[in-house]
Short mmCIF file of C-alpha atoms in Angstrom, two decimals:
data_model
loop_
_atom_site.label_atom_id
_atom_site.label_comp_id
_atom_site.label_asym_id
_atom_site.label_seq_id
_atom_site.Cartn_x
_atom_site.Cartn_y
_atom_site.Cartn_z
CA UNK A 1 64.96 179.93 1.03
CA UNK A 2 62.37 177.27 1.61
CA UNK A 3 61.35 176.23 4.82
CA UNK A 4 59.05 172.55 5.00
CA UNK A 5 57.82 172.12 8.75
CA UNK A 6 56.59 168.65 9.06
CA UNK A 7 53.96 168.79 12.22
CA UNK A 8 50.90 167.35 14.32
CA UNK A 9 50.53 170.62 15.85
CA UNK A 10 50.46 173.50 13.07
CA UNK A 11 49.12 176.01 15.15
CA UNK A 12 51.53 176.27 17.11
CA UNK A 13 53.41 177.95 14.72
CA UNK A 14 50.45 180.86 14.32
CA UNK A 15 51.89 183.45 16.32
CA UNK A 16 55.73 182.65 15.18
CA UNK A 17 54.95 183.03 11.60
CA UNK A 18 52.73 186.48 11.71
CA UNK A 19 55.16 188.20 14.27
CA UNK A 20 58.31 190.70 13.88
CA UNK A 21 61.09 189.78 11.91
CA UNK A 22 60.25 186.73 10.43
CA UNK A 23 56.69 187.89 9.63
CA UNK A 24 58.84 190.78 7.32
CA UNK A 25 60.83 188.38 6.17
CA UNK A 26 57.94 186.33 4.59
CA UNK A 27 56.45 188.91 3.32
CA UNK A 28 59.46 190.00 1.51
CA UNK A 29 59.87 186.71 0.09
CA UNK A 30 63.45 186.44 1.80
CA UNK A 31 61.75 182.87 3.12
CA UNK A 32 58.85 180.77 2.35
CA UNK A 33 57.22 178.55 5.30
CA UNK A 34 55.26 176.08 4.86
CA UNK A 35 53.45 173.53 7.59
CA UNK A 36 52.59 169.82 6.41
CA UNK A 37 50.27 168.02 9.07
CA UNK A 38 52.17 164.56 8.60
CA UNK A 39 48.86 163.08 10.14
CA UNK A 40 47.08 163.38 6.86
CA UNK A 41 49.01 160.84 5.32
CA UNK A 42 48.15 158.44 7.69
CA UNK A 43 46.27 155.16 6.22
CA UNK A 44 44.55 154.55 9.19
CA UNK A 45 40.70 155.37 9.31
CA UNK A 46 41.22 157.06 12.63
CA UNK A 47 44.59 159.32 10.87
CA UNK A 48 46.75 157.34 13.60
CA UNK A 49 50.03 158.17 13.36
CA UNK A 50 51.34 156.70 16.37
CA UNK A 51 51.37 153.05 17.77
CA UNK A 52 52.88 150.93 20.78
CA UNK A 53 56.93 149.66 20.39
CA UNK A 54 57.47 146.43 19.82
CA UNK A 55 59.32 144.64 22.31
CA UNK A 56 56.92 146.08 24.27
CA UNK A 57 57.65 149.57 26.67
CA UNK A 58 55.67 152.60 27.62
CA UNK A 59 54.50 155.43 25.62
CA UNK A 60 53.46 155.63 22.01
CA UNK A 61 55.97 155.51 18.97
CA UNK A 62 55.95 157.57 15.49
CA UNK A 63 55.45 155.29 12.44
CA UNK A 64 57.42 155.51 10.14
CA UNK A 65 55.04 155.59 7.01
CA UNK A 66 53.21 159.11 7.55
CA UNK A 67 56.29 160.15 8.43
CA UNK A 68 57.89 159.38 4.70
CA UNK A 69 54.86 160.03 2.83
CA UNK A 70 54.90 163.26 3.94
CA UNK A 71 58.54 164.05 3.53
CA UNK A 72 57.94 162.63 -0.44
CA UNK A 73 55.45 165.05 -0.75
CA UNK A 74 57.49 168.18 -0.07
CA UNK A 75 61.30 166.69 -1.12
CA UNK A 76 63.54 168.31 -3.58
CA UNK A 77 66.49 167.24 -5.20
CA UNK A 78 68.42 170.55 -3.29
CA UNK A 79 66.43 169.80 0.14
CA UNK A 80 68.30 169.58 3.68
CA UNK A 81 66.25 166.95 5.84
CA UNK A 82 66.93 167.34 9.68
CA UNK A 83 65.56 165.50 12.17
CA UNK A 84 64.61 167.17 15.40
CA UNK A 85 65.92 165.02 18.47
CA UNK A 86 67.57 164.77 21.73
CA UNK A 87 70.08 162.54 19.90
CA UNK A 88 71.12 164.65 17.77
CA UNK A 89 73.91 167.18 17.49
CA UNK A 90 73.79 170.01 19.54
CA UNK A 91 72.25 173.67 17.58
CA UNK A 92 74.90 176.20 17.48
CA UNK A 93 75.81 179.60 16.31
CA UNK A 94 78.12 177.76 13.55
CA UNK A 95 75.61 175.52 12.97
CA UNK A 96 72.83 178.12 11.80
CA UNK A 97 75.69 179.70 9.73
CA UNK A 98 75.85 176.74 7.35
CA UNK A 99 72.20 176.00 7.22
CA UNK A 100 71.72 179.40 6.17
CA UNK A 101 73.42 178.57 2.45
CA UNK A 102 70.31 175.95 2.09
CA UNK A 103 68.16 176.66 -0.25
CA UNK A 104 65.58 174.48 0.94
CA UNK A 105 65.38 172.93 4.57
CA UNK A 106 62.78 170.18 6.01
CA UNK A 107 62.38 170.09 9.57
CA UNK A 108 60.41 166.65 11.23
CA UNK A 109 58.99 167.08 14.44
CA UNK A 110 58.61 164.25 16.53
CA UNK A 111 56.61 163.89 19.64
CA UNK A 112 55.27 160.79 22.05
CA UNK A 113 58.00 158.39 22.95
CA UNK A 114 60.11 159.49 19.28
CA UNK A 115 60.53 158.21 16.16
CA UNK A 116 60.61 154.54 14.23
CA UNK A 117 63.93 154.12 13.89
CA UNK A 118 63.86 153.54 10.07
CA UNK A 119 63.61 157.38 9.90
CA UNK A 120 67.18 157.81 9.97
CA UNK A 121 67.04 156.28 6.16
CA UNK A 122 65.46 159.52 5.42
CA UNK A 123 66.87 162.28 6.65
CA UNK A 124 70.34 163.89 6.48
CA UNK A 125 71.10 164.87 10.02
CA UNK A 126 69.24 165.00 13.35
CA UNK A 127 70.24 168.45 15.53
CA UNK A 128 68.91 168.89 19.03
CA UNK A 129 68.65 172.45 20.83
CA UNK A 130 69.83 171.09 24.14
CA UNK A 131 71.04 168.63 26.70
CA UNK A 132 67.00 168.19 27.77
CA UNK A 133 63.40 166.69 26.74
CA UNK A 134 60.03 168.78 25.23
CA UNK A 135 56.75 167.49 24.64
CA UNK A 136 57.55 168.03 20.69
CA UNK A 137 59.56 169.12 18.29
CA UNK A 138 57.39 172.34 17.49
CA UNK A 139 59.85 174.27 19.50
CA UNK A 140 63.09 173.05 18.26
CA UNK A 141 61.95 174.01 14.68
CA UNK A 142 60.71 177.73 15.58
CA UNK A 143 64.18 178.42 17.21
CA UNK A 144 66.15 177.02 14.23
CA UNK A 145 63.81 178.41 11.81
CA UNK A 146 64.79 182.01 13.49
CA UNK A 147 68.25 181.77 14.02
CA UNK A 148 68.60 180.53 10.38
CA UNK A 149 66.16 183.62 8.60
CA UNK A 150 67.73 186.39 10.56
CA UNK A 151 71.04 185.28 8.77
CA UNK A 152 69.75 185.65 5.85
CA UNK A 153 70.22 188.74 3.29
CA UNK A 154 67.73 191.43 3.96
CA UNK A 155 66.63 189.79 6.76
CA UNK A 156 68.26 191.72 9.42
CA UNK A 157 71.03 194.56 9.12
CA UNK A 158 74.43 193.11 8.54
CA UNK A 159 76.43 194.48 11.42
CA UNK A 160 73.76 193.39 13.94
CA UNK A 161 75.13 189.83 13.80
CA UNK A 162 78.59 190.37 12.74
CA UNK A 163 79.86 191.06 16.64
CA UNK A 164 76.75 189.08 18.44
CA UNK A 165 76.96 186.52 20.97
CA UNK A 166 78.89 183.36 19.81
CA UNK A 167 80.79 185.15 16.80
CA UNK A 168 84.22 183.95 16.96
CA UNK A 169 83.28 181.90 20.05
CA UNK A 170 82.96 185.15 22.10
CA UNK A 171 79.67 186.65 23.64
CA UNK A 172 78.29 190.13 23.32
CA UNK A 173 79.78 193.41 24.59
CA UNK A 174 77.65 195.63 27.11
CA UNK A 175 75.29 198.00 25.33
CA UNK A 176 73.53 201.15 26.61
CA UNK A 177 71.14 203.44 25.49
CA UNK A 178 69.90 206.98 27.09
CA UNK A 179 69.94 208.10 29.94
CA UNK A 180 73.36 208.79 30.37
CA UNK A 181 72.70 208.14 33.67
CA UNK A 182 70.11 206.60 35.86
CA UNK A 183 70.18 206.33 39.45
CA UNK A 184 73.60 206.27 39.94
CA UNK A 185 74.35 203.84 36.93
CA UNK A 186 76.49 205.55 34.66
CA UNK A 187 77.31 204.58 30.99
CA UNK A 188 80.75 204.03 30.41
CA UNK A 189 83.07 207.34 29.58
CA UNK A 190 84.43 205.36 26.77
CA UNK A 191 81.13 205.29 24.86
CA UNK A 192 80.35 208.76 24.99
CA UNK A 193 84.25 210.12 23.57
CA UNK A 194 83.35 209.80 19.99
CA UNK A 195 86.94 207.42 19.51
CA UNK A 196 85.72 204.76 17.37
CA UNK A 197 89.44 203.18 17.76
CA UNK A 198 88.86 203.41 21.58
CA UNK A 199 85.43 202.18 21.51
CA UNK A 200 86.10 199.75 19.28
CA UNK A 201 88.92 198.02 21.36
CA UNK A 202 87.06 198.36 24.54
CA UNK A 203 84.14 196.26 23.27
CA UNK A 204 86.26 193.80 22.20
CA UNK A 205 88.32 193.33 25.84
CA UNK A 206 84.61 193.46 27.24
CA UNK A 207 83.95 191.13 24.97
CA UNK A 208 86.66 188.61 26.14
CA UNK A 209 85.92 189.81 29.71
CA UNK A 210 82.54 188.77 29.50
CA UNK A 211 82.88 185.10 27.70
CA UNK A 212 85.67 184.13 29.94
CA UNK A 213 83.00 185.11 33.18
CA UNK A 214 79.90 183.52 31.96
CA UNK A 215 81.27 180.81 29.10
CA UNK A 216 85.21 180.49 30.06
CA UNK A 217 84.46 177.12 27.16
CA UNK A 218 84.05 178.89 24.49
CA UNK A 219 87.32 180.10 24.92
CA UNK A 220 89.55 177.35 24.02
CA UNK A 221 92.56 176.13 26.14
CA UNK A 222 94.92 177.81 24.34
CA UNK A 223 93.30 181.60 24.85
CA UNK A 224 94.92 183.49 27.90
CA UNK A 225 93.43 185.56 30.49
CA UNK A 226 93.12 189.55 30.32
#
């Protein structure tokens, strides 16, 4: 897989790209990242990238001809262009699941007041990571950029996502480690029998337990209580 970042702000990526998992995953060629600094494209003598709306307004707009240069630069046949925005819909579980079959993904990040609307021409979707406002779009692409590698072959071990959070619309069961206990806090007696049946079905009512505390929504209507 191919990953395109489109980006004022490259260095903000520094520490994401030469940390943990996804640092591995680079360098075992399970993903290729690449940053493109969409400001060098700019025609301007000052690289301006941004300019005021018409019809008049505050803040500073994206124009829109960096903007495709860049994107023609790095643009494949195969290539998946998302647009990262507040409009857009919402990042999900589901979501990272089918961008994970991609072979090749651009990601624009906006920032100022957003984008020239002619953008949308461009681009094959726009996805947003929530129901709120960042400075930039630097952020947004890290956290797709992860959830998305980690899925991929090689990446991670299999069974650590299989039963994760937000598999079959259900968060995680409890996990614990040693001690066996720790200041009163016992782990459960279940855990320690060795019956993987047992074990196995408890995790899965904890499972439902949990989700219908914390995210009763992802649920359904039609799911009934324990």
């Amino acid at each position: 897989m191919r990953i395109d970042i489109l980006t004022l702000f490259p260095k903000m990526f520094e520490g994401f790209l030469t940390e943990s998992i996804i640092k591995r995953a680079i360098e075992k060629k399970i993903v290729e990242i690449n940053l493109l600094n969409f400001r060098e494209f700019s025609k301007l003598n000052n690289n301006q990238v941004d300019d005021t709306p018409y019809g008049g307004g505050s803040g500073m707009v994206l124009m829109i001809e960096p903007l495709v240069l860049a994107l023609e630069k790095v643009k494949k046949e195969n290539s998946k262009v998302i647009l990262l925005s507040p409009q857009g819909q919402t990042f999900t579980q589901e979501k990272a699941i089918s961008l994970k079959k991609e072979s090749h993904l651009i990601l624009i990040c906006g920032h100022y007041e957003g984008f020239d609307e002619r953008i949308k021409h461009y681009i094959d979707e726009e996805i947003s990571i929530g129901d709120y406002v960042l400075t930039g779009g630097e952020i947004p692409a890290m956290i797709i950029s992860d959830a998305v590698i980690r899925l991929r072959d090689g990446v991670i071990k299999k069974e650590s996502y299989l039963e994760e959070s937000f598999t079959n619309n259900l968060l995680d069961y409890p996990t614990y480690t040693k001690p066996r206990e720790f200041r009163g806090l016992k782990v459960p007696d279940v855990l320690l029998s060795g019956d993987h049946k047992k074990i196995a079905e408890w995790r899965k009512e904890e499972q439902i337990r949990i989700t219908e505390e914390k995210r009763k929504d992802l649920l359904g209507e039609d799911h009934g209580s324990l």
